[in-house]
Amino acid sequence: MTPYTAPALNISAFNCPHCNAFANQSWYNSQIGNGVMIEGFRIAICGHCRRSSYWFQTAMIYPNKTTAPLPNKDLPDSIKADFEEARQISSLSPKGAAALLRLAIQKLCVHLGEPGKDLNKDIGSLVQKGLPVGVQKALDIVRVIGNESVHPGQIDISDDPAITAKLFELVNIIASKMITEPNEINKLFDGLPEGKKAAIQKRDGQ
Ligand SMILES: [Zn+2]
């Protein structure tokens, strides 16, 4: 998958919210009428489609499109749907998006063979199966797991847009580590000569 660079203030290139191309962006200070500047207001023009995005302070205010990444292509469809819905609402409701992403992580745990009742335990079990412990720590920091969020009905979901942005990445990292990478390794194994594979499987008692 082509890496996606989310639009952000003053960076030289990003995936354009109009044409989706990864393109250089030219930044300008805004002017109204006779050269009056609006403090904190900037305009970026896409080098590919020449259309503008409008920025106030650090937020893109036009077009009103998500800056969230696309879902990992190997995610099951129902989780992709939650992810997509979270992308659609993330700029208007970071808290709503975070709640959907938490649900997506729960579903992903079930998809990966976990019971799906206790997210703390599920993520702990996935760490035993190869999920990097850094992902567990990150989920703890953003309070998707951990003591502060485990009681049903008392989930403390942050409405901090920066935390919601991290959650999108965390869902994709879990999918990449637990689905995409094992699939790629299996494909590599399947492409090896049959005789060699049989010898290895015999050695491993399979
Ligand atoms: Zn463009």
CSV table of C-alpha atoms and ligand atoms in Angstrom, one decimal:
chain,number,residue,atom,x,y,z
A,1,MET,CA,0.0,0.0,0.0
A,2,THR,CA,1.3,3.5,-0.9
A,3,PRO,CA,2.1,5.3,2.3
A,4,TYR,CA,-0.5,8.0,3.1
A,5,THR,CA,0.7,11.4,4.3
A,6,ALA,CA,-2.1,13.2,6.1
A,7,PRO,CA,-2.5,16.9,5.4
A,8,ALA,CA,-0.9,19.0,8.1
A,9,LEU,CA,-0.1,22.7,8.5
A,10,ASN,CA,3.0,23.9,6.6
A,11,ILE,CA,4.4,20.6,5.5
A,12,SER,CA,5.8,20.6,1.9
A,13,ALA,CA,3.8,17.6,0.6
A,14,PHE,CA,0.8,15.5,1.6
A,15,ASN,CA,-2.1,13.5,0.1
A,16,CYS,CA,-4.4,16.2,-1.4
A,17,PRO,CA,-7.9,16.3,0.2
A,18,HIS,CA,-9.3,17.1,-3.3
A,19,CYS,CA,-7.5,14.8,-5.8
A,20,ASN,CA,-5.9,12.3,-3.2
A,21,ALA,CA,-2.5,12.5,-5.0
A,22,PHE,CA,0.6,12.8,-2.9
A,23,ALA,CA,1.6,16.2,-4.1
A,24,ASN,CA,3.8,19.2,-3.2
A,25,GLN,CA,1.9,22.0,-1.5
A,26,SER,CA,2.6,25.7,-1.9
A,27,TRP,CA,1.7,27.7,1.3
A,28,TYR,CA,0.5,31.3,1.3
A,29,ASN,CA,-0.7,33.7,4.0
A,30,SER,CA,-4.3,34.8,3.3
A,31,GLN,CA,-5.3,38.2,2.4
A,32,ILE,CA,-8.7,39.8,2.3
A,33,GLY,CA,-9.5,42.7,0.1
A,34,ASN,CA,-6.8,45.4,0.3
A,35,GLY,CA,-4.0,43.2,1.6
A,36,VAL,CA,-5.3,42.7,5.2
A,37,MET,CA,-3.9,39.5,6.6
A,38,ILE,CA,-5.9,37.3,8.9
A,39,GLU,CA,-3.7,36.0,11.7
A,40,GLY,CA,-3.4,32.2,11.7
A,41,PHE,CA,-5.1,31.8,8.4
A,42,ARG,CA,-3.1,30.0,5.6
A,43,ILE,CA,-3.8,28.5,2.2
A,44,ALA,CA,-2.1,25.6,0.6
A,45,ILE,CA,-2.3,25.0,-3.2
A,46,CYS,CA,-1.9,21.4,-4.5
A,47,GLY,CA,0.8,21.0,-7.1
A,48,HIS,CA,-1.2,18.3,-8.8
A,49,CYS,CA,-4.8,19.6,-9.1
A,50,ARG,CA,-4.0,23.3,-8.2
A,51,ARG,CA,-7.0,23.3,-5.8
A,52,SER,CA,-6.7,25.1,-2.4
A,53,SER,CA,-7.1,23.9,1.1
A,54,TYR,CA,-7.8,26.5,3.8
A,55,TRP,CA,-6.2,26.4,7.2
A,56,PHE,CA,-6.9,28.1,10.5
A,57,GLN,CA,-4.2,27.7,13.0
A,58,THR,CA,-3.3,24.0,12.8
A,59,ALA,CA,-6.7,22.7,11.4
A,60,MET,CA,-7.8,22.3,7.9
A,61,ILE,CA,-11.2,24.0,7.7
A,62,TYR,CA,-11.8,23.5,4.0
A,63,PRO,CA,-12.4,21.1,2.4
A,64,ASN,CA,-14.2,19.5,5.4
A,65,LYS,CA,-12.5,16.1,4.8
A,66,THR,CA,-10.8,13.7,7.1
A,67,THR,CA,-7.1,13.8,7.6
A,68,ALA,CA,-7.2,10.2,9.0
A,69,PRO,CA,-5.3,7.4,7.2
A,70,LEU,CA,-7.0,4.7,5.1
A,71,PRO,CA,-7.7,1.3,6.8
A,72,ASN,CA,-5.2,-1.5,6.3
A,73,LYS,CA,-6.5,-3.5,3.3
A,74,ASP,CA,-6.3,-6.8,5.2
A,75,LEU,CA,-8.9,-5.7,7.8
A,76,PRO,CA,-12.2,-7.7,7.7
A,77,ASP,CA,-14.9,-5.7,5.9
A,78,SER,CA,-17.0,-5.0,9.1
A,79,ILE,CA,-14.0,-3.5,10.8
A,80,LYS,CA,-13.1,-1.5,7.7
A,81,ALA,CA,-16.7,-0.1,7.8
A,82,ASP,CA,-16.2,1.1,11.4
A,83,PHE,CA,-12.8,2.5,10.5
A,84,GLU,CA,-14.3,4.4,7.5
A,85,GLU,CA,-17.2,5.7,9.6
A,86,ALA,CA,-14.6,6.9,12.2
A,87,ARG,CA,-12.7,8.7,9.4
A,88,GLN,CA,-15.9,10.5,8.2
A,89,ILE,CA,-16.7,11.9,11.6
A,90,SER,CA,-13.2,12.4,13.0
A,91,SER,CA,-12.9,16.1,12.4
A,92,LEU,CA,-16.3,16.9,13.7
A,93,SER,CA,-16.3,14.4,16.6
A,94,PRO,CA,-12.9,13.0,17.7
A,95,LYS,CA,-14.7,11.4,20.7
A,96,GLY,CA,-17.2,9.6,18.5
A,97,ALA,CA,-14.4,8.5,16.2
A,98,ALA,CA,-12.4,7.2,19.2
A,99,ALA,CA,-15.4,5.2,20.4
A,100,LEU,CA,-15.8,3.6,16.9
A,101,LEU,CA,-12.1,2.8,16.8
A,102,ARG,CA,-12.2,1.2,20.2
A,103,LEU,CA,-15.0,-1.0,18.9
A,104,ALA,CA,-12.9,-1.8,15.9
A,105,ILE,CA,-10.1,-2.9,18.1
A,106,GLN,CA,-12.5,-5.2,20.1
A,107,LYS,CA,-13.8,-6.7,16.8
A,108,LEU,CA,-10.2,-7.1,15.6
A,109,CYS,CA,-9.3,-9.1,18.7
A,110,VAL,CA,-12.2,-11.4,18.1
A,111,HIS,CA,-11.2,-11.8,14.5
A,112,LEU,CA,-7.7,-12.8,15.7
A,113,GLY,CA,-9.2,-15.5,17.9
A,114,GLU,CA,-9.5,-13.8,21.2
A,115,PRO,CA,-12.6,-14.0,23.4
A,116,GLY,CA,-13.5,-10.4,23.0
A,117,LYS,CA,-14.8,-9.9,26.5
A,118,ASP,CA,-11.9,-8.1,28.2
A,119,LEU,CA,-9.8,-5.9,25.9
A,120,ASN,CA,-6.9,-5.8,28.4
A,121,LYS,CA,-6.7,-9.7,28.4
A,122,ASP,CA,-7.1,-9.9,24.7
A,123,ILE,CA,-4.3,-7.4,23.9
A,124,GLY,CA,-2.1,-9.2,26.5
A,125,SER,CA,-2.7,-12.5,24.7
A,126,LEU,CA,-1.9,-11.0,21.3
A,127,VAL,CA,1.4,-9.7,22.8
A,128,GLN,CA,2.1,-13.4,23.7
A,129,LYS,CA,1.4,-14.2,20.0
A,130,GLY,CA,3.8,-11.6,18.6
A,131,LEU,CA,2.1,-8.2,18.8
A,132,PRO,CA,4.8,-5.7,19.8
A,133,VAL,CA,4.5,-4.7,23.4
A,134,GLY,CA,4.8,-1.1,22.3
A,135,VAL,CA,1.3,-1.4,20.9
A,136,GLN,CA,0.0,-2.5,24.3
A,137,LYS,CA,1.7,0.4,26.0
A,138,ALA,CA,0.3,2.8,23.4
A,139,LEU,CA,-3.2,1.5,23.9
A,140,ASP,CA,-2.7,2.0,27.6
A,141,ILE,CA,-1.6,5.6,27.2
A,142,VAL,CA,-4.5,6.5,25.0
A,143,ARG,CA,-6.7,4.7,27.5
A,144,VAL,CA,-8.3,2.2,25.2
A,145,ILE,CA,-7.1,-0.5,27.6
A,146,GLY,CA,-5.9,-0.2,31.2
A,147,ASN,CA,-7.5,0.4,34.5
A,148,GLU,CA,-9.1,3.7,33.6
A,149,SER,CA,-11.3,2.3,30.9
A,150,VAL,CA,-12.2,-1.2,31.8
A,151,HIS,CA,-15.5,-0.7,33.5
A,152,PRO,CA,-18.5,-1.1,31.2
A,153,GLY,CA,-20.4,2.2,30.9
A,154,GLN,CA,-17.6,4.1,32.3
A,155,ILE,CA,-15.3,4.2,29.3
A,156,ASP,CA,-13.4,7.4,29.4
A,157,ILE,CA,-12.8,8.2,25.8
A,158,SER,CA,-10.7,11.2,25.0
A,159,ASP,CA,-12.0,13.9,22.7
A,160,ASP,CA,-8.4,15.0,22.0
A,161,PRO,CA,-8.0,14.9,18.1
A,162,ALA,CA,-4.3,14.0,18.5
A,163,ILE,CA,-5.2,10.8,20.5
A,164,THR,CA,-7.9,9.9,18.0
A,165,ALA,CA,-5.3,10.3,15.2
A,166,LYS,CA,-3.0,7.8,17.1
A,167,LEU,CA,-5.9,5.3,17.4
A,168,PHE,CA,-6.3,5.1,13.6
A,169,GLU,CA,-2.6,4.3,13.3
A,170,LEU,CA,-2.8,1.7,16.1
A,171,VAL,CA,-5.7,-0.2,14.5
A,172,ASN,CA,-3.6,-0.3,11.3
A,173,ILE,CA,-0.5,-1.4,13.1
A,174,ILE,CA,-2.3,-4.3,14.8
A,175,ALA,CA,-3.7,-5.4,11.4
A,176,SER,CA,-0.3,-5.1,9.8
A,177,LYS,CA,1.5,-7.1,12.6
A,178,MET,CA,-1.1,-9.8,13.1
A,179,ILE,CA,-2.6,-10.2,9.6
A,180,THR,CA,-0.5,-8.6,6.8
A,181,GLU,CA,3.0,-9.7,7.9
A,182,PRO,CA,2.0,-13.4,8.8
A,183,ASN,CA,0.2,-13.6,5.4
A,184,GLU,CA,3.3,-12.4,3.6
A,185,ILE,CA,5.5,-14.8,5.4
A,186,ASN,CA,3.1,-17.7,4.6
A,187,LYS,CA,3.2,-16.7,0.9
A,188,LEU,CA,7.0,-16.7,1.0
A,189,PHE,CA,6.9,-20.2,2.5
A,190,ASP,CA,4.3,-21.4,0.0
A,191,GLY,CA,6.7,-20.3,-2.8
A,192,LEU,CA,9.5,-22.5,-1.7
A,193,PRO,CA,10.3,-25.9,-3.4
A,194,GLU,CA,7.9,-28.7,-2.3
A,195,GLY,CA,10.7,-31.1,-1.4
A,196,LYS,CA,12.3,-28.7,1.0
A,197,LYS,CA,9.0,-27.8,2.6
A,198,ALA,CA,8.2,-31.5,3.2
A,199,ALA,CA,11.5,-31.9,4.9
A,200,ILE,CA,10.9,-29.0,7.2
A,201,GLN,CA,7.4,-30.1,8.0
A,202,LYS,CA,8.8,-33.6,8.8
A,203,ARG,CA,11.4,-32.1,11.0
A,204,ASP,CA,8.7,-30.0,12.9
A,205,GLY,CA,6.5,-33.1,13.2
A,206,GLN,CA,3.6,-31.7,11.2
B,1,ZN,ZN,-4.8,17.9,-5.5
